[in-house]
Structures are given as C-alpha cells and as structure tokens.
CSV table of N, CA and C and ligand atoms in Angstrom, one decimal:
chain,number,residue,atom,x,y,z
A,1,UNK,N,0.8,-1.2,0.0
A,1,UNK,CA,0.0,0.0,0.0
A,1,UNK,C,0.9,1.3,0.0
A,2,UNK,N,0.3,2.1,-0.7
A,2,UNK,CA,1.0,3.7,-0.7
A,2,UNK,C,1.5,4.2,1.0
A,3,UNK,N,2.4,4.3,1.4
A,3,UNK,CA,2.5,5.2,2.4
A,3,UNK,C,1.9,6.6,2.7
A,4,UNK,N,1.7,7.5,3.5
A,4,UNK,CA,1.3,9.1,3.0
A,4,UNK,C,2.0,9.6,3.7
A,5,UNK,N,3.2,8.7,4.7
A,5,UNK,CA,4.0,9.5,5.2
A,5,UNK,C,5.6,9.1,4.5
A,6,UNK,N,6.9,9.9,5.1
A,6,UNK,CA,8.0,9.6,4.6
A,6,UNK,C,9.0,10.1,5.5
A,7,UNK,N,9.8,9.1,5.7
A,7,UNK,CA,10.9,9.6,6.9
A,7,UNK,C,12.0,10.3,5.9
A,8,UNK,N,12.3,11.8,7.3
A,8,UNK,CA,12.8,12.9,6.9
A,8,UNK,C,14.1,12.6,8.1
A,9,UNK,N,15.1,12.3,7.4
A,9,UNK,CA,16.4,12.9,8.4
A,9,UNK,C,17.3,13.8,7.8
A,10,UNK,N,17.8,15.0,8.7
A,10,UNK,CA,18.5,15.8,8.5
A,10,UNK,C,19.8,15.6,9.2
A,11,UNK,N,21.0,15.5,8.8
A,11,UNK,CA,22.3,15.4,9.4
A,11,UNK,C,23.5,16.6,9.4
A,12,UNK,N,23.8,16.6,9.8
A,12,UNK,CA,25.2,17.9,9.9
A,12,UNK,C,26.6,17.0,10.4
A,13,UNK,N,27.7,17.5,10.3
A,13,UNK,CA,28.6,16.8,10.7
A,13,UNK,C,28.5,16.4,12.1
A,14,UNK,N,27.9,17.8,12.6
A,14,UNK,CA,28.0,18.1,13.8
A,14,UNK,C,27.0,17.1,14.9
A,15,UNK,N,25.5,17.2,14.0
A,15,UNK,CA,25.0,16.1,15.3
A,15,UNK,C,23.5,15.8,14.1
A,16,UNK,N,22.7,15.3,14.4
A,16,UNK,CA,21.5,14.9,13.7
A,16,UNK,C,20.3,16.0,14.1
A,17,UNK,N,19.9,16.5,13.1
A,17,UNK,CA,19.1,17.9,13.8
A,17,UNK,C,17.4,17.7,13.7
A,18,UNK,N,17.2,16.5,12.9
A,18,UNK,CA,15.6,16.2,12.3
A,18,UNK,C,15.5,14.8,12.2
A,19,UNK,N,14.6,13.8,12.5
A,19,UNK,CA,14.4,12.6,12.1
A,19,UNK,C,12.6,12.1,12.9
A,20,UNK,N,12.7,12.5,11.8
A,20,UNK,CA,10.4,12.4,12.1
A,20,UNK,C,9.8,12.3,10.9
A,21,UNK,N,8.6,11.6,10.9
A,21,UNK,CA,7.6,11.4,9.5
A,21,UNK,C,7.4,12.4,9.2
A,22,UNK,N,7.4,12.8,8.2
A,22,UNK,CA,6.8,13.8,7.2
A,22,UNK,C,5.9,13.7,5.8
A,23,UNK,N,4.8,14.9,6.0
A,23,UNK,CA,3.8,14.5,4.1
A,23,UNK,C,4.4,15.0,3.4
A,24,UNK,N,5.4,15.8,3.5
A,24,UNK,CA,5.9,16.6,2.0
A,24,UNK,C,7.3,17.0,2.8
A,25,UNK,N,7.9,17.4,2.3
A,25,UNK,CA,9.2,18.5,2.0
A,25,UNK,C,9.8,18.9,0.6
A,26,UNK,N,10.3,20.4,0.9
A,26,UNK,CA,10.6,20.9,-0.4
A,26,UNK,C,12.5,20.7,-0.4
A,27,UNK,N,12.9,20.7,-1.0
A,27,UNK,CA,14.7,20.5,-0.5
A,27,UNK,C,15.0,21.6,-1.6
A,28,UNK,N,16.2,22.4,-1.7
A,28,UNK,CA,16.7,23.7,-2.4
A,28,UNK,C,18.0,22.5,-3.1
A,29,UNK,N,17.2,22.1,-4.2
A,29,UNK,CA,18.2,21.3,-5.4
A,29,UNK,C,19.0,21.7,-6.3
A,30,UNK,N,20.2,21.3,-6.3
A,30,UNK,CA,21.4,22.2,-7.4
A,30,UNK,C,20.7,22.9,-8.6
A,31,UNK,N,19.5,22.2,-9.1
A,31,UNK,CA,18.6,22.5,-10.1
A,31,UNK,C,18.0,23.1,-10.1
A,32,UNK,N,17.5,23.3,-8.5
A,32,UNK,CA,15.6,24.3,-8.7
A,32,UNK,C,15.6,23.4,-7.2
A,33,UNK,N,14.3,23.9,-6.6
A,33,UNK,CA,13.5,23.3,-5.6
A,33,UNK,C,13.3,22.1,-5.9
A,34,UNK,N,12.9,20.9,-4.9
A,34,UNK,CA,12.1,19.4,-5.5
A,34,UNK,C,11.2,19.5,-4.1
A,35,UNK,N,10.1,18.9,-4.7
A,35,UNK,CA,9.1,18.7,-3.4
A,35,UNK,C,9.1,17.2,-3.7
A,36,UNK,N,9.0,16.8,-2.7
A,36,UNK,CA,9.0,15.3,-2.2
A,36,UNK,C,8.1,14.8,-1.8
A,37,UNK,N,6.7,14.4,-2.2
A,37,UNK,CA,5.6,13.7,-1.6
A,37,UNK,C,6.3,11.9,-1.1
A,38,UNK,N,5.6,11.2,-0.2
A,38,UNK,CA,6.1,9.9,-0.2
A,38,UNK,C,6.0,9.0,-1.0
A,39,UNK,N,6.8,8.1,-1.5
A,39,UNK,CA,6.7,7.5,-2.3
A,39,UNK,C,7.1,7.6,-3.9
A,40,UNK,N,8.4,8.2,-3.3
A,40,UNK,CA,9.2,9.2,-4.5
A,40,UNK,C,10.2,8.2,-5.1
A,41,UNK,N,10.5,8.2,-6.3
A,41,UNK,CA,11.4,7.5,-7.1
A,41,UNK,C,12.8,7.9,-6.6
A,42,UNK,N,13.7,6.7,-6.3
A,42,UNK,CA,15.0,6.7,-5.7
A,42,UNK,C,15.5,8.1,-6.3
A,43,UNK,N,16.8,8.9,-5.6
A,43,UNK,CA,16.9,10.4,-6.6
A,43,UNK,C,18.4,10.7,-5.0
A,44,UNK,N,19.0,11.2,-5.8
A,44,UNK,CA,20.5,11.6,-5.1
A,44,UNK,C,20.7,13.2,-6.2
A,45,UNK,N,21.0,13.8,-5.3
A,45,UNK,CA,21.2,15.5,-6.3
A,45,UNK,C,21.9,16.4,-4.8
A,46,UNK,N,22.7,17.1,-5.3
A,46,UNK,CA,23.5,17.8,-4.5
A,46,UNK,C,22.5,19.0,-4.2
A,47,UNK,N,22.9,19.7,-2.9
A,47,UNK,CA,21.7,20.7,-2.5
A,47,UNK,C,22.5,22.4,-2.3
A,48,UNK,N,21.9,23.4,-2.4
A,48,UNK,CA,22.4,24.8,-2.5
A,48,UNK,C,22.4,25.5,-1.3
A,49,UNK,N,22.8,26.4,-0.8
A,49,UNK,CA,22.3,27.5,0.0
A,49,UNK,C,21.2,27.7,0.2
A,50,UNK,N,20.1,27.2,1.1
A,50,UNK,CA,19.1,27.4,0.5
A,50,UNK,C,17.6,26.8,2.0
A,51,UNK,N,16.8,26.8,1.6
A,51,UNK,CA,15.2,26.5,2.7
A,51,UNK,C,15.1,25.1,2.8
A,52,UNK,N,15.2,24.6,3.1
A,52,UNK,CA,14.2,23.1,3.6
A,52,UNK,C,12.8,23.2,4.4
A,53,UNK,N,11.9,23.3,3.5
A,53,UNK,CA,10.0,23.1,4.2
A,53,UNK,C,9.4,22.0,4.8
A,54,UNK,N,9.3,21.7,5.7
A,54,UNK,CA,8.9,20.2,5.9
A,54,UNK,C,7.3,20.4,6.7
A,55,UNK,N,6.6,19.8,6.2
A,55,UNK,CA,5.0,19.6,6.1
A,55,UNK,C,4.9,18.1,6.9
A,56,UNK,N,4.5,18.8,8.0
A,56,UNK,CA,4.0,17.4,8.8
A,56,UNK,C,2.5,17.9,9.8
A,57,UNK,N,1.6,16.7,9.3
A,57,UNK,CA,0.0,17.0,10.4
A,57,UNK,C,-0.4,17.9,10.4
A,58,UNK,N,-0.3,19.0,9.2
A,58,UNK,CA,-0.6,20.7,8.8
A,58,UNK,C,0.1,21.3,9.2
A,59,UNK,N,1.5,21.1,10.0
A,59,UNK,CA,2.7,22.3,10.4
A,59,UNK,C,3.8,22.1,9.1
A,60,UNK,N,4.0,23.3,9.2
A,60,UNK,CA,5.3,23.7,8.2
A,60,UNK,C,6.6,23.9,9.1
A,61,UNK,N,7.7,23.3,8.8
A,61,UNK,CA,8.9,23.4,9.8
A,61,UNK,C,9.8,24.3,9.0
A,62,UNK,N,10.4,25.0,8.6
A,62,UNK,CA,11.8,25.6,7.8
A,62,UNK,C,12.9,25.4,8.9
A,63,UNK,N,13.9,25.5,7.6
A,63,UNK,CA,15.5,25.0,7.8
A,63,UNK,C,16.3,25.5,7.1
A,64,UNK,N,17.1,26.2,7.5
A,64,UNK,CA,18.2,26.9,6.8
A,64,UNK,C,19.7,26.1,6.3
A,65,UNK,N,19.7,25.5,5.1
A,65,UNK,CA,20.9,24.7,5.3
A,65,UNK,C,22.2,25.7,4.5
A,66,UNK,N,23.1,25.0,4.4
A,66,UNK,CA,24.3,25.8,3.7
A,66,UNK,C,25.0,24.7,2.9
A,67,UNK,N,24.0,24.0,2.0
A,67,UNK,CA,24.5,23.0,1.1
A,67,UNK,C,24.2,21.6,1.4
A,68,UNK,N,24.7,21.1,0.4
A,68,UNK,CA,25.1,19.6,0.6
A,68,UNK,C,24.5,18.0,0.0
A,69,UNK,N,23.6,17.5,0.5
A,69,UNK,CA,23.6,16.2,-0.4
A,69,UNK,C,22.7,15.9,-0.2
A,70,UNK,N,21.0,15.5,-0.9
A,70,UNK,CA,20.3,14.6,-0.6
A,70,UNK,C,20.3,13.3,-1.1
A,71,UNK,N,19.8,12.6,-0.3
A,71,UNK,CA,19.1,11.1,-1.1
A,71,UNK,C,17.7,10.4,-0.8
A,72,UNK,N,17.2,10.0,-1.6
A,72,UNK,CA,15.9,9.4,-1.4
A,72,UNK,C,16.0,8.0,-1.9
A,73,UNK,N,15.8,6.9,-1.0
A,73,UNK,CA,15.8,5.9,-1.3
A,73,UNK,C,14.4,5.1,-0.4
A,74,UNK,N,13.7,4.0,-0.7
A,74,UNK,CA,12.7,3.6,0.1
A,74,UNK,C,12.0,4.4,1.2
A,75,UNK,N,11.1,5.5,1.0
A,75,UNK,CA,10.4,6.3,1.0
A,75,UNK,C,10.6,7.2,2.5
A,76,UNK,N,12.5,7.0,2.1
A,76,UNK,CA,13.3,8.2,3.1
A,76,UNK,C,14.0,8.8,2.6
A,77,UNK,N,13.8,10.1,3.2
A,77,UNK,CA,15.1,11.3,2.1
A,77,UNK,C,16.0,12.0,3.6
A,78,UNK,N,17.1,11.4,3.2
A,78,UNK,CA,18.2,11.7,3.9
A,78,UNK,C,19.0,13.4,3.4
A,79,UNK,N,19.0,14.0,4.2
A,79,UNK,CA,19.2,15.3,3.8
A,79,UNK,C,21.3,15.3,4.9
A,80,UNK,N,22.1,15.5,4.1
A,80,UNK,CA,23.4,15.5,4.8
A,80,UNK,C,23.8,17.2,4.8
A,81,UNK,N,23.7,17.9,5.5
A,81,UNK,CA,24.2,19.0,5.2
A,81,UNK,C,25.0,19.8,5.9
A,82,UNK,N,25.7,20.1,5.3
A,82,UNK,CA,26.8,21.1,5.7
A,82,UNK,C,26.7,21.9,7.1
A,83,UNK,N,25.4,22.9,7.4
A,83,UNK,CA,24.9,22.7,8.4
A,83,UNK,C,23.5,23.4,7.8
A,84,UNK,N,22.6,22.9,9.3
A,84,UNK,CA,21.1,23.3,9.4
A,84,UNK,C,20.8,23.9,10.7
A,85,UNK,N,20.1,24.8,10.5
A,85,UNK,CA,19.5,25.3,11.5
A,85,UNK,C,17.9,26.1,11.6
A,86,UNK,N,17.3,25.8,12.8
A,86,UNK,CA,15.6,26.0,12.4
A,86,UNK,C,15.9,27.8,12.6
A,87,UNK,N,14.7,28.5,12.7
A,87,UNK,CA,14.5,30.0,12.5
A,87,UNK,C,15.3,30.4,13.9
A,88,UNK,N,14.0,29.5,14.9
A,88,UNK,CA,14.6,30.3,16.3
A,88,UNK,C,15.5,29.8,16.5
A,89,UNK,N,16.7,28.8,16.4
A,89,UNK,CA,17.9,28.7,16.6
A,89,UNK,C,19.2,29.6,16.0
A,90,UNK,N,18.6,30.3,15.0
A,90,UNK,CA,19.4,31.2,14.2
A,90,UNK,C,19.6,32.5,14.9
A,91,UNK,N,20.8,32.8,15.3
A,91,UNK,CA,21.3,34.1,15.9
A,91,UNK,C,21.4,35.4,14.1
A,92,UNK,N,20.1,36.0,14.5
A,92,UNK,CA,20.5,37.1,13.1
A,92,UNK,C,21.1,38.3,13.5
A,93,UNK,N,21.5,38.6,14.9
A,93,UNK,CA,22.8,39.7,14.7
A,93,UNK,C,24.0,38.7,14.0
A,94,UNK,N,24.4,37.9,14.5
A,94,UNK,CA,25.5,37.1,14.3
A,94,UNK,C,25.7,37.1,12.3
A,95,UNK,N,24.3,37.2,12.0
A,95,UNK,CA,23.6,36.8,10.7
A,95,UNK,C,24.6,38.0,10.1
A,96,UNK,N,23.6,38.7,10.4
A,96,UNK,CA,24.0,40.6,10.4
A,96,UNK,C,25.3,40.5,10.1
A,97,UNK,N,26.1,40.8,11.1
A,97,UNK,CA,27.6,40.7,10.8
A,97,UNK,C,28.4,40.3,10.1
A,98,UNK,N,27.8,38.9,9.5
A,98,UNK,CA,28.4,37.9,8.6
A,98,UNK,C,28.0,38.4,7.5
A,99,UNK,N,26.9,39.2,7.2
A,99,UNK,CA,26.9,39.5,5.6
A,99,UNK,C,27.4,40.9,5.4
A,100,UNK,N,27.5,41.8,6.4
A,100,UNK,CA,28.1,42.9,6.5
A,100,UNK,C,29.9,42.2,6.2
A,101,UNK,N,30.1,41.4,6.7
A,101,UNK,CA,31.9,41.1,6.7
A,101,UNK,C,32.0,40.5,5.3
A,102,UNK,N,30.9,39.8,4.8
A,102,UNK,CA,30.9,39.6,3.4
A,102,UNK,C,31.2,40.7,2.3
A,103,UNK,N,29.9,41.6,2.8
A,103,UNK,CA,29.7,42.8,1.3
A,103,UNK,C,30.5,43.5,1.8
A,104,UNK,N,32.2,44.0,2.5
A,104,UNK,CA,32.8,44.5,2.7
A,104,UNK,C,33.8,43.8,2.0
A,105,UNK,N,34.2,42.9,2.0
A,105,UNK,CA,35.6,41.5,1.4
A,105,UNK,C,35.3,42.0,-0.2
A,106,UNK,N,34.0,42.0,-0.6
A,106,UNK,CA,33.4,41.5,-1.7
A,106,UNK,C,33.4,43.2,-2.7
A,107,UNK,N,33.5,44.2,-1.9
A,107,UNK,CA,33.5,45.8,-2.5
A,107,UNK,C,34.8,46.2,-2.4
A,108,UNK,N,36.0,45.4,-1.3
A,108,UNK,CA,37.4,45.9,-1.5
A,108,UNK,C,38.1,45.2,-2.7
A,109,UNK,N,37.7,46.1,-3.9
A,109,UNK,CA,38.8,46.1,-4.9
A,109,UNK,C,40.0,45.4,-4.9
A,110,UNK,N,40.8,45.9,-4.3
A,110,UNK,CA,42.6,46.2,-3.8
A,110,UNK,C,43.0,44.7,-2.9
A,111,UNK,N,41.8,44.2,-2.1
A,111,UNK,CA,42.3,43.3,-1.7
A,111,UNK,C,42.5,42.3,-2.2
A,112,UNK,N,43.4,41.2,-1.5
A,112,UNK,CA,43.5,39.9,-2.5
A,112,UNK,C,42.3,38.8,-1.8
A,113,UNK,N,41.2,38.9,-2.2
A,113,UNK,CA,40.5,38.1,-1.4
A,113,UNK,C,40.2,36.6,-2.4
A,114,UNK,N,39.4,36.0,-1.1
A,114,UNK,CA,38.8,34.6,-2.1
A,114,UNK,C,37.7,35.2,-2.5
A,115,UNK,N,36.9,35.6,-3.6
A,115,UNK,CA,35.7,36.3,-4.0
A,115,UNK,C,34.4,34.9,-3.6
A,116,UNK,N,35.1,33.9,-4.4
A,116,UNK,CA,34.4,32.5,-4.0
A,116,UNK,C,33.6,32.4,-2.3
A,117,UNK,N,34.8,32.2,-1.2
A,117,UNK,CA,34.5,31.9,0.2
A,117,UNK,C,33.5,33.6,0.0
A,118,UNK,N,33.9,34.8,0.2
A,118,UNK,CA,33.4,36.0,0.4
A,118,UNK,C,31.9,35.8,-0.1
A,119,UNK,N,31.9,35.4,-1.9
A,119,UNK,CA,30.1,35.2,-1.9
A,119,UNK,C,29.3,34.0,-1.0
A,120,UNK,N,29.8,32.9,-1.1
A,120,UNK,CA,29.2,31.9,-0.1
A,120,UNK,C,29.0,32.6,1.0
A,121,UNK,N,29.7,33.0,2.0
A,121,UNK,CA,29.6,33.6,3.4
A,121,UNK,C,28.5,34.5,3.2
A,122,UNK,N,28.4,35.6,1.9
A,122,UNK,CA,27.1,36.4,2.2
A,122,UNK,C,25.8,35.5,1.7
A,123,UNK,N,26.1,34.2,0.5
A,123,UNK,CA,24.7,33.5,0.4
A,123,UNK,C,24.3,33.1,1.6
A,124,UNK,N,25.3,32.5,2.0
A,124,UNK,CA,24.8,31.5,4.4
A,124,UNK,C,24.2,32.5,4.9
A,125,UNK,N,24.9,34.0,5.0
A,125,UNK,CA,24.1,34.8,5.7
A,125,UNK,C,22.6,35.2,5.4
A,126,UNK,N,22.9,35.8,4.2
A,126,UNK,CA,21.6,36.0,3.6
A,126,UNK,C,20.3,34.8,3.6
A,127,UNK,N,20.8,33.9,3.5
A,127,UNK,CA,19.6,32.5,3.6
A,127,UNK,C,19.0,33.1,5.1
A,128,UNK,N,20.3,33.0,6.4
A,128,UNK,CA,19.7,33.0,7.5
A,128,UNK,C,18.7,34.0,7.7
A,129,UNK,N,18.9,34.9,6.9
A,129,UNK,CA,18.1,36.2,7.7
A,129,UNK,C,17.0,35.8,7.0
A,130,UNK,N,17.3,35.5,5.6
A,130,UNK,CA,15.7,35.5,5.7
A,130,UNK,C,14.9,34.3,6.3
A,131,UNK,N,15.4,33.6,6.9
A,131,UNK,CA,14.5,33.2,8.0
A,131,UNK,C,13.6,33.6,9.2
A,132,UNK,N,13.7,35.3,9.5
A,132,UNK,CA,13.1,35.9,10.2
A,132,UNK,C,11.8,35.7,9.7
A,133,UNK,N,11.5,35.8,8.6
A,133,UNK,CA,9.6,36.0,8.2
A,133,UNK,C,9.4,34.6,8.3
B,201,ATP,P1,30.0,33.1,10.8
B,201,ATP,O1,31.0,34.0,10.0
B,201,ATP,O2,29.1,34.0,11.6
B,201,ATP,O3,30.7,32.0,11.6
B,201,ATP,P2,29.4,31.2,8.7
B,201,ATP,O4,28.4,31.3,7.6
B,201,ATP,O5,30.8,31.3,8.3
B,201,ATP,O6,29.0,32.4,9.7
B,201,ATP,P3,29.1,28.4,9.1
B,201,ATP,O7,30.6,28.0,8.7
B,201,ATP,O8,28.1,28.3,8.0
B,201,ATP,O9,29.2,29.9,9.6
B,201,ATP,O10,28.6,27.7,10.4
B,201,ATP,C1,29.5,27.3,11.5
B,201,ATP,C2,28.6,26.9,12.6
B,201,ATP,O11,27.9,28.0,13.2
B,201,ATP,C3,27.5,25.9,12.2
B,201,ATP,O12,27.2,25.0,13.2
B,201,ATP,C4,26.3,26.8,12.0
B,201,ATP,O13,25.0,26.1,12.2
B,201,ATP,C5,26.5,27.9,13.1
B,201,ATP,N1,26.0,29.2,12.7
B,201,ATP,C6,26.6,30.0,11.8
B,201,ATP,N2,25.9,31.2,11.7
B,201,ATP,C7,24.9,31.1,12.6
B,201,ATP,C8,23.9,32.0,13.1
B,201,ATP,N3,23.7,33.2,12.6
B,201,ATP,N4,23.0,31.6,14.0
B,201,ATP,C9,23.1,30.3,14.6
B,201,ATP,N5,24.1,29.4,14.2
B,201,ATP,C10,25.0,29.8,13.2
C-alpha cells in the first residue's frame, strides 16, 4: 500500500538535527526546488544554499541549510548537510555581521580576497536572515 508519510532525516557533521515522519518537503536542489511527496522514485542530487520546508500533520517546519547532499531511497530522504539550522535557533545579529563582513571582502577592490569563500559567506548569511519571516 502507498505510504502518506516519509521519513525525513537531516544530518550535519556536527549532530543529527531532524528525524520524524513527514507529508511533503521541499529541499533547495542544485537545479531548482524538489518537493517530495512519499513515495518518491529513488533520486541523489547535491543541494544549495538554501530553505528546507517540511510539512507534517498541517505544520510547516523551515530549515536553513548551507548546502550539501540529498538522497531518497525507500520512501526516506536523507538530507546530509553542511549545516542546518531552524528560525529560532538562528542568531540574526551574528547573521548581520556575517553578511556585512561579506559585502565589505566583496566591495574591496585592492584586496586579495577569495571572492568565491566572500560570496558563499554572504549567500549563508543572507539565507539565514531571511528566515526571520
Ligand atoms: P559566521 O561567519 O558567523 O561564523 P558562517 O556562515 O561562516 O558564519 P558556518 O561555517 O556556515 O558559519 O557555520 C558554522 C557553525 O555555526 C554551524 O554549526 C552553523 O550552524 C552555526 N552558525 C553560523 N551562523 C549562525 C547563526 N547566525 N546563528 C546560529 N548558528 C549559526
């Protein structure tokens, strides 16, 4: 029989941050968005800077990740990422600062920066903040 739910785990190096049933989530795919109903055809695709939505029993959860790897195999999508973090866990002075130390790296001309690390640093920040709304 169809399942209507689907186990959602989220990993970081650092510790396991999500592992609960879920009806849908949306994952931020090197491609575009994917939404994931259960019962999804096997699927591995690297992930962006970017939202994780997860829909469970009519609550919506968001997740701020900074990259990394999904897989969906037998009607579980393992999310590995670089890191995650929910709204209220997110310090947005800290946010603040980091994309200010960004768009300053990124407007000095003269210096010899990584332009690469400098935009990442302001995509992570910028994701975070907008996790305020
Ligand atoms: P910063 O320059 O402020 O460290 P960053 O983007 O370089 O930001 P990361 O390397 O992405 O930071 O993350 C390092 C660790 O700090 C991770 O565990 C991440 O979840 C956490 N982290 C980073 N920024 C924040 C924040 N604004 N609020 C809460 N946790 C954060």
């Amino acid at each position: 029989m169809a399942e209507s739910k689907q186990r959602l785990e989220i990993v970081t190096p650092q510790k396991k941050v999500f592992n609960e049933d879920v009806n849908f989530v949306v994952i931020p795919g090197e491609l575009g968005e994917l939404g994931i109903l259960p019962n999804h055809a096997p699927l591995m695709t690297s992930l962006k800077i970017g939202e994780v939505r997860i829909q469970m029993d009519g609550n919506t959860t968001r997740m701020a990740i900074s990259g990394g790897f999904a897989e969906i195999v037998k009607n579980k999508v393992t999310i590995l990422a670089d890191t995650a973090e929910r709204p209220e866990d997110i310090d947005f002075e800290r946010a603040e600062r980091a994309k200010e130390r960004a768009e300053k790296r990124l407007a000095d001309k003269s210096a010899d920066i990584d332009f690469i690390r400098a935009e990442m640093a302001l995509k992570r920040a910028i994701n975070r903040l907008r996790m305020k709304q």
